[in-house]
Amino acid sequence: MEDQLQRPQPFEDAHFSPVAEIFGLRGGVNSEIRYVRLPSGLLTVTARYGAKKKGFLRAEANTWSEDIVAYQEELLRRGVPLPPIEGIIIEFDQASQKAVIAKTSPWTGHDVSHLIQHTPLGNDDKILGGIVGQMCAILVMVCAERHRGYETEIGIDSRCSNFTIDASGKMWFVDLFPPRYRKAGAPLLEWPTPLTEEGRGLGLFKHYDARGITLTTIAQLSRVLPAQKSFFEERVLDGLAPAFSPAELAAMRMELSRAPWRQLRDLLGATQDTSGRKDAVEAIFACRDAVVFGVPYGVYGLREAALELAAAGRFSAPALEEFFRDSHFEDSLPSSVIDDLTHRLRRAVEV
């Protein structure tokens, strides 16, 4: 049996032909991403939704695959540039009775997160501003169409790893799961569906509220290049301005200017003495308890504080990434985790 499983020997190669080269790419919390290069030279990307969470029930996979197609159509109708879906296959494992949804699309380039972090593009403010502008132009298509108030008709996850740039410089949006559109009048939000009011409220704010989408965009860009946080704030607010009325934009700028993490930013330069450190610690607690645009921001306020510390050189890049991983939020976080995250921020100020 062992000999049968070995790689074909050179004299046997004529009996075999390559089907494809498959490489793993960074995926999200729900999906595995596979880059597939065919012998013809064609490049495709297969997203295996559900693979990181033990999969779906078969009926659930059927429903979600239909919702993915419906969400794609909703985004396209608003002008969002999306790679075409070349196929959706439900892979069912008879042993586990669980399924994975495999969605295949053409390769549309590296994601923005990779490009600004690992190539010279992130070192040029003019180019960086142009990339942020392209992202915002896509987000305006979603944020400008409201259901009521600031609530958008469809939702979107605006993290920069969900946008790619191809060889011609065109930007694409590539994240279709979970699909975020109104099904029978109710917004689809997450998978699994949040069970707590806090989880649902924050999910709606971050993905279905023009202000929450703005904050998410700034935070996710800053997560990649924390030293550019102030730059990203201004460029994102300017880029998304067409989605807001002048009064809405002015109100949003005013609210953000009063956010506790902005106060922390101002205080970080004065933490060399005991009084300054005490004020900064109080600002961290204020971030934890922050209410932003009427929404209890919870752990996302702590993330904003971590970004400010990283921008000020108080948090290393690995420490920041670990903080974001440990603060990943879907439904609720134990108080012990919140306390630990708060302690990390305090320690960065007090040292």
Coordinates of C-alpha atoms in Angstrom, one line a residue:
M1 CA 0.0 0.0 0.0
E2 CA 2.8 2.4 0.9
D3 CA 4.4 1.9 -2.6
Q4 CA 1.1 2.7 -4.2
L5 CA 0.8 6.0 -2.4
Q6 CA 4.3 7.2 -3.5
R7 CA 4.9 9.9 -6.1
P8 CA 5.1 8.4 -9.7
Q9 CA 8.6 7.4 -10.7
P10 CA 10.2 9.2 -13.6
F11 CA 9.6 6.3 -16.0
E12 CA 5.9 6.3 -15.1
D13 CA 5.5 10.1 -15.7
A14 CA 4.1 9.6 -19.2
H15 CA 1.0 7.9 -17.6
F16 CA 0.2 11.0 -15.6
S17 CA -0.7 14.6 -16.5
P18 CA -1.0 17.6 -14.2
V19 CA -4.5 18.7 -13.4
A20 CA -3.7 21.8 -11.4
E21 CA -1.4 23.4 -8.9
I22 CA -3.3 24.3 -5.7
F23 CA -2.0 26.8 -3.1
G24 CA -3.6 27.9 0.2
L25 CA -4.3 31.6 0.7
R26 CA -5.2 33.5 3.8
G27 CA -8.9 33.0 4.4
G28 CA -11.4 34.5 6.8
V29 CA -12.9 33.1 9.9
N30 CA -15.4 30.9 8.0
S31 CA -13.6 29.9 4.8
E32 CA -10.5 28.3 3.3
I33 CA -9.2 30.1 0.2
R34 CA -7.4 28.1 -2.5
Y35 CA -5.5 29.5 -5.5
V36 CA -5.7 27.1 -8.4
R37 CA -3.4 27.4 -11.4
L38 CA -4.4 25.2 -14.4
P39 CA -2.0 23.9 -17.0
S40 CA -3.6 26.3 -19.5
G41 CA -2.3 29.2 -17.3
L42 CA -5.8 30.1 -16.1
L43 CA -5.9 31.3 -12.5
T44 CA -8.9 30.7 -10.3
V45 CA -9.8 31.1 -6.6
T46 CA -12.0 28.7 -4.8
A47 CA -13.5 29.8 -1.5
R48 CA -14.6 26.8 0.7
Y49 CA -17.2 28.4 2.9
G50 CA -17.8 26.7 6.2
A51 CA -14.5 24.7 6.1
K52 CA -13.1 26.4 9.2
K53 CA -16.2 25.8 11.3
K54 CA -16.8 22.1 10.6
G55 CA -19.2 22.8 7.8
F56 CA -23.0 23.0 7.3
L57 CA -25.9 20.7 7.4
R58 CA -26.8 19.7 3.9
A59 CA -30.1 21.6 3.8
E60 CA -28.3 24.6 5.3
A61 CA -25.6 24.5 2.6
N62 CA -28.3 24.5 -0.1
T63 CA -29.9 27.6 1.4
W64 CA -26.7 29.5 1.9
S65 CA -25.5 28.7 -1.6
E66 CA -28.7 30.3 -3.0
D67 CA -28.2 33.3 -0.7
I68 CA -24.6 33.7 -2.0
V69 CA -25.9 34.0 -5.5
A70 CA -28.7 36.4 -4.5
Y71 CA -26.2 38.6 -2.6
Q72 CA -23.9 38.7 -5.7
E73 CA -26.9 39.9 -7.8
E74 CA -27.8 42.6 -5.2
L75 CA -24.2 43.9 -5.2
L76 CA -23.9 43.8 -9.0
R77 CA -27.2 45.7 -9.3
R78 CA -25.6 48.5 -7.4
G79 CA -22.5 48.6 -9.6
V80 CA -20.1 46.8 -7.2
P81 CA -17.4 45.2 -9.3
L82 CA -17.3 41.4 -8.5
P83 CA -15.6 38.5 -10.3
P84 CA -18.2 36.2 -11.9
I85 CA -19.1 33.0 -10.1
E86 CA -17.9 30.2 -12.3
G87 CA -19.3 27.5 -10.1
I88 CA -20.8 26.7 -6.7
I89 CA -20.5 23.1 -5.6
I90 CA -21.7 21.6 -2.3
E91 CA -19.2 19.1 -1.0
F92 CA -21.0 16.7 1.3
D93 CA -19.1 14.4 3.6
Q94 CA -21.1 11.3 4.2
A95 CA -19.1 10.3 7.3
S96 CA -19.6 13.6 9.2
Q97 CA -22.9 14.5 7.5
K98 CA -21.5 18.0 7.0
A99 CA -21.1 20.0 3.9
V100 CA -18.8 22.8 2.6
I101 CA -19.8 25.3 -0.1
A102 CA -17.0 25.6 -2.8
K103 CA -17.4 28.8 -4.8
T104 CA -15.0 29.3 -7.8
S105 CA -14.2 32.6 -9.5
P106 CA -11.4 34.0 -11.6
W107 CA -8.3 35.4 -9.9
T108 CA -8.6 39.2 -9.6
G109 CA -5.2 40.0 -8.0
H110 CA -3.8 40.3 -4.5
D111 CA -5.9 41.7 -1.7
V112 CA -5.4 45.3 -0.6
S113 CA -4.2 44.2 2.9
H114 CA -1.3 42.3 1.2
L115 CA -0.5 45.0 -1.2
I116 CA -0.2 47.8 1.3
Q117 CA 1.7 45.8 3.8
H118 CA 4.1 43.7 1.7
T119 CA 4.8 45.9 -1.3
P120 CA 6.1 49.4 -1.8
L121 CA 2.6 50.6 -2.5
G122 CA 2.0 51.1 1.2
N123 CA 5.0 53.5 1.4
D124 CA 3.7 56.1 -1.0
D125 CA 1.0 58.3 0.4
K126 CA -0.3 59.3 -3.0
I127 CA -0.7 55.7 -4.1
L128 CA -2.1 54.7 -0.7
G129 CA -4.6 57.5 -0.9
G130 CA -5.7 56.3 -4.3
I131 CA -6.2 52.8 -3.1
V132 CA -8.4 54.1 -0.2
G133 CA -10.3 56.2 -2.7
Q134 CA -11.0 53.1 -4.9
M135 CA -12.3 51.2 -1.8
C136 CA -14.5 54.1 -0.8
A137 CA -15.9 54.5 -4.3
I138 CA -17.2 50.9 -4.0
L139 CA -18.5 51.4 -0.5
V140 CA -20.4 54.5 -1.5
M141 CA -22.5 52.2 -3.8
V142 CA -23.7 50.5 -0.7
C143 CA -23.7 53.3 1.9
A144 CA -25.7 55.7 -0.3
E145 CA -28.7 53.5 -0.6
R146 CA -30.5 53.5 2.8
H147 CA -33.2 51.4 4.2
R148 CA -34.0 54.0 6.9
G149 CA -31.8 56.6 8.6
Y150 CA -28.2 55.4 8.4
E151 CA -29.2 51.8 7.9
T152 CA -28.2 50.6 4.5
E153 CA -30.4 48.5 2.2
I154 CA -27.7 45.8 1.9
G155 CA -24.7 45.0 4.0
I156 CA -21.0 44.7 3.4
D157 CA -17.8 43.7 5.2
S158 CA -15.4 46.5 4.4
R159 CA -12.2 45.0 5.7
C160 CA -9.4 45.7 3.2
S161 CA -8.6 42.0 2.6
N162 CA -12.0 41.8 0.9
F163 CA -10.8 44.0 -1.9
T164 CA -8.4 43.0 -4.6
I165 CA -6.5 44.9 -7.3
D166 CA -5.8 43.2 -10.7
A167 CA -2.8 43.7 -13.0
S168 CA -4.7 46.5 -14.8
G169 CA -5.2 48.4 -11.5
K170 CA -8.9 47.6 -11.3
M171 CA -10.3 47.0 -7.8
W172 CA -12.8 44.2 -7.1
F173 CA -14.9 43.2 -4.1
V174 CA -14.6 39.5 -3.4
D175 CA -16.4 38.6 -0.2
L176 CA -19.7 36.9 -0.5
F177 CA -20.0 35.0 2.7
P178 CA -21.8 35.5 4.9
P179 CA -24.2 37.1 2.3
R180 CA -25.5 40.3 3.6
Y181 CA -28.8 41.3 2.1
R182 CA -32.4 41.5 3.1
K183 CA -34.2 38.2 2.7
A184 CA -38.0 38.4 3.1
G185 CA -37.4 41.8 4.6
A186 CA -34.9 40.7 7.3
P187 CA -31.1 41.4 7.0
L188 CA -28.9 38.3 6.8
L189 CA -26.0 39.0 9.2
E190 CA -23.6 36.3 10.3
W191 CA -23.0 32.6 10.3
P192 CA -23.8 31.2 12.8
T193 CA -26.6 33.7 13.6
P194 CA -25.8 35.8 16.7
L195 CA -27.7 34.7 19.7
T196 CA -27.3 37.8 21.8
E197 CA -28.7 41.2 21.4
E198 CA -25.2 42.6 21.7
G199 CA -23.9 40.4 18.9
R200 CA -26.8 41.2 16.6
G201 CA -26.6 45.0 17.4
L202 CA -22.9 45.3 16.7
G203 CA -23.2 43.1 13.6
L204 CA -25.9 45.3 12.2
F205 CA -23.9 48.5 13.0
K206 CA -20.7 47.3 11.5
H207 CA -22.2 45.9 8.3
Y208 CA -25.6 47.6 7.7
D209 CA -25.0 51.1 9.0
A210 CA -23.1 53.7 6.9
R211 CA -21.4 55.1 10.0
G212 CA -20.4 51.6 11.2
I213 CA -19.1 50.7 7.8
T214 CA -17.0 53.9 7.9
L215 CA -15.5 53.0 11.3
T216 CA -14.8 49.4 10.2
T217 CA -13.0 50.6 7.0
I218 CA -10.8 52.9 9.0
A219 CA -10.0 50.3 11.7
Q220 CA -9.2 47.5 9.3
L221 CA -6.9 49.7 7.2
S222 CA -5.2 50.9 10.4
R223 CA -4.8 47.3 11.5
V224 CA -2.5 46.8 8.5
L225 CA -0.6 50.1 8.8
P226 CA -1.3 51.5 12.3
A227 CA 1.1 54.4 11.8
Q228 CA -1.2 55.8 9.1
K229 CA -4.4 55.8 11.3
S230 CA -4.9 59.6 11.2
F231 CA -4.3 59.5 7.4
F232 CA -6.8 56.7 6.9
E233 CA -9.4 58.6 9.0
E234 CA -9.3 61.6 6.8
R235 CA -9.1 59.7 3.5
V236 CA -12.0 57.4 4.3
L237 CA -14.2 60.3 5.6
D238 CA -13.4 62.2 2.4
G239 CA -13.9 59.2 0.2
L240 CA -17.3 58.2 1.7
A241 CA -18.6 61.8 1.8
P242 CA -20.8 61.3 -1.4
A243 CA -22.8 58.7 0.6
F244 CA -23.7 61.3 3.3
S245 CA -25.5 64.6 3.3
P246 CA -23.4 67.6 4.5
A247 CA -25.3 67.5 7.8
E248 CA -24.7 63.8 8.3
L249 CA -21.0 64.1 7.5
A250 CA -20.6 67.0 9.9
A251 CA -22.4 65.1 12.7
M252 CA -20.2 62.1 12.1
R253 CA -17.0 64.1 12.2
M254 CA -18.1 65.7 15.4
E255 CA -19.0 62.4 17.1
L256 CA -15.6 60.9 16.1
S257 CA -13.7 63.9 17.4
R258 CA -15.2 63.2 20.8
A259 CA -14.5 59.4 20.7
P260 CA -12.4 58.3 23.7
W261 CA -9.7 56.8 21.5
R262 CA -9.2 60.3 20.0
Q263 CA -8.7 61.5 23.6
L264 CA -6.2 58.6 24.2
R265 CA -4.3 59.7 21.1
D266 CA -3.9 63.2 22.5
L267 CA -2.9 61.8 25.9
L268 CA -0.2 59.4 24.7
G269 CA 2.3 62.2 24.2
A270 CA 1.9 63.1 27.9
T271 CA 2.3 59.7 29.5
Q272 CA 5.8 60.2 30.7
D273 CA 4.6 61.4 34.1
T274 CA 2.3 59.7 36.6
S275 CA -0.6 62.1 35.9
G276 CA -0.4 61.6 32.2
R277 CA -0.3 57.8 32.5
K278 CA -3.3 57.9 34.8
D279 CA -5.3 59.9 32.3
A280 CA -4.4 57.5 29.5
V281 CA -5.5 54.5 31.6
E282 CA -8.8 56.3 32.2
A283 CA -9.2 56.9 28.5
I284 CA -8.7 53.1 27.9
F285 CA -11.5 52.3 30.3
A286 CA -13.6 54.9 28.4
C287 CA -12.9 53.1 25.2
R288 CA -14.1 49.8 26.7
D289 CA -17.3 51.5 27.8
A290 CA -17.7 53.7 24.7
V291 CA -21.1 54.3 23.1
V292 CA -20.6 55.4 19.5
F293 CA -23.5 56.8 17.5
G294 CA -25.8 55.4 20.2
V295 CA -24.3 51.9 19.9
P296 CA -22.4 50.3 22.8
Y297 CA -19.1 49.7 21.0
G298 CA -17.6 47.2 23.5
V299 CA -14.6 45.3 22.4
Y300 CA -14.3 47.4 19.2
G301 CA -13.6 50.4 21.4
L302 CA -10.7 48.5 22.9
R303 CA -9.5 47.7 19.4
E304 CA -9.5 51.4 18.6
A305 CA -7.4 52.0 21.7
A306 CA -5.0 49.2 20.6
L307 CA -4.7 50.9 17.2
E308 CA -3.8 54.2 18.9
L309 CA -1.1 52.6 21.0
A310 CA 0.3 50.9 17.9
A311 CA 0.3 54.2 16.0
A312 CA 2.2 55.8 18.9
G313 CA 4.8 53.0 18.9
R314 CA 3.5 51.4 22.2
F315 CA 2.2 48.2 20.6
S316 CA 4.3 46.1 18.3
A317 CA 2.8 44.7 15.0
P318 CA 2.7 41.1 16.4
A319 CA 1.1 42.3 19.6
L320 CA -1.6 44.2 17.7
E321 CA -2.4 41.3 15.5
E322 CA -2.6 39.0 18.5
F323 CA -4.9 41.6 20.2
F324 CA -7.2 41.6 17.1
R325 CA -7.3 37.7 17.0
D326 CA -8.1 37.4 20.7
S327 CA -10.8 40.1 20.5
H328 CA -12.6 38.5 17.6
F329 CA -16.2 39.0 18.3
E330 CA -19.3 37.2 16.9
D331 CA -21.8 37.0 19.8
S332 CA -20.2 37.8 23.1
L333 CA -16.9 37.7 24.9
P334 CA -16.4 36.5 28.5
S335 CA -15.7 39.2 31.0
S336 CA -12.3 37.5 31.7
V337 CA -11.3 38.1 28.1
I338 CA -12.4 41.7 28.2
D339 CA -10.4 42.2 31.4
D340 CA -7.3 40.6 29.9
L341 CA -7.5 42.8 26.8
T342 CA -7.9 45.9 28.9
H343 CA -4.9 44.8 31.0
R344 CA -2.7 44.5 27.9
L345 CA -3.6 48.1 26.9
R346 CA -3.0 49.4 30.4
R347 CA 0.4 47.7 30.5
A348 CA 1.4 49.3 27.3
V349 CA 0.7 52.7 28.8
E350 CA 2.1 52.2 32.2
V351 CA 5.5 50.7 31.2

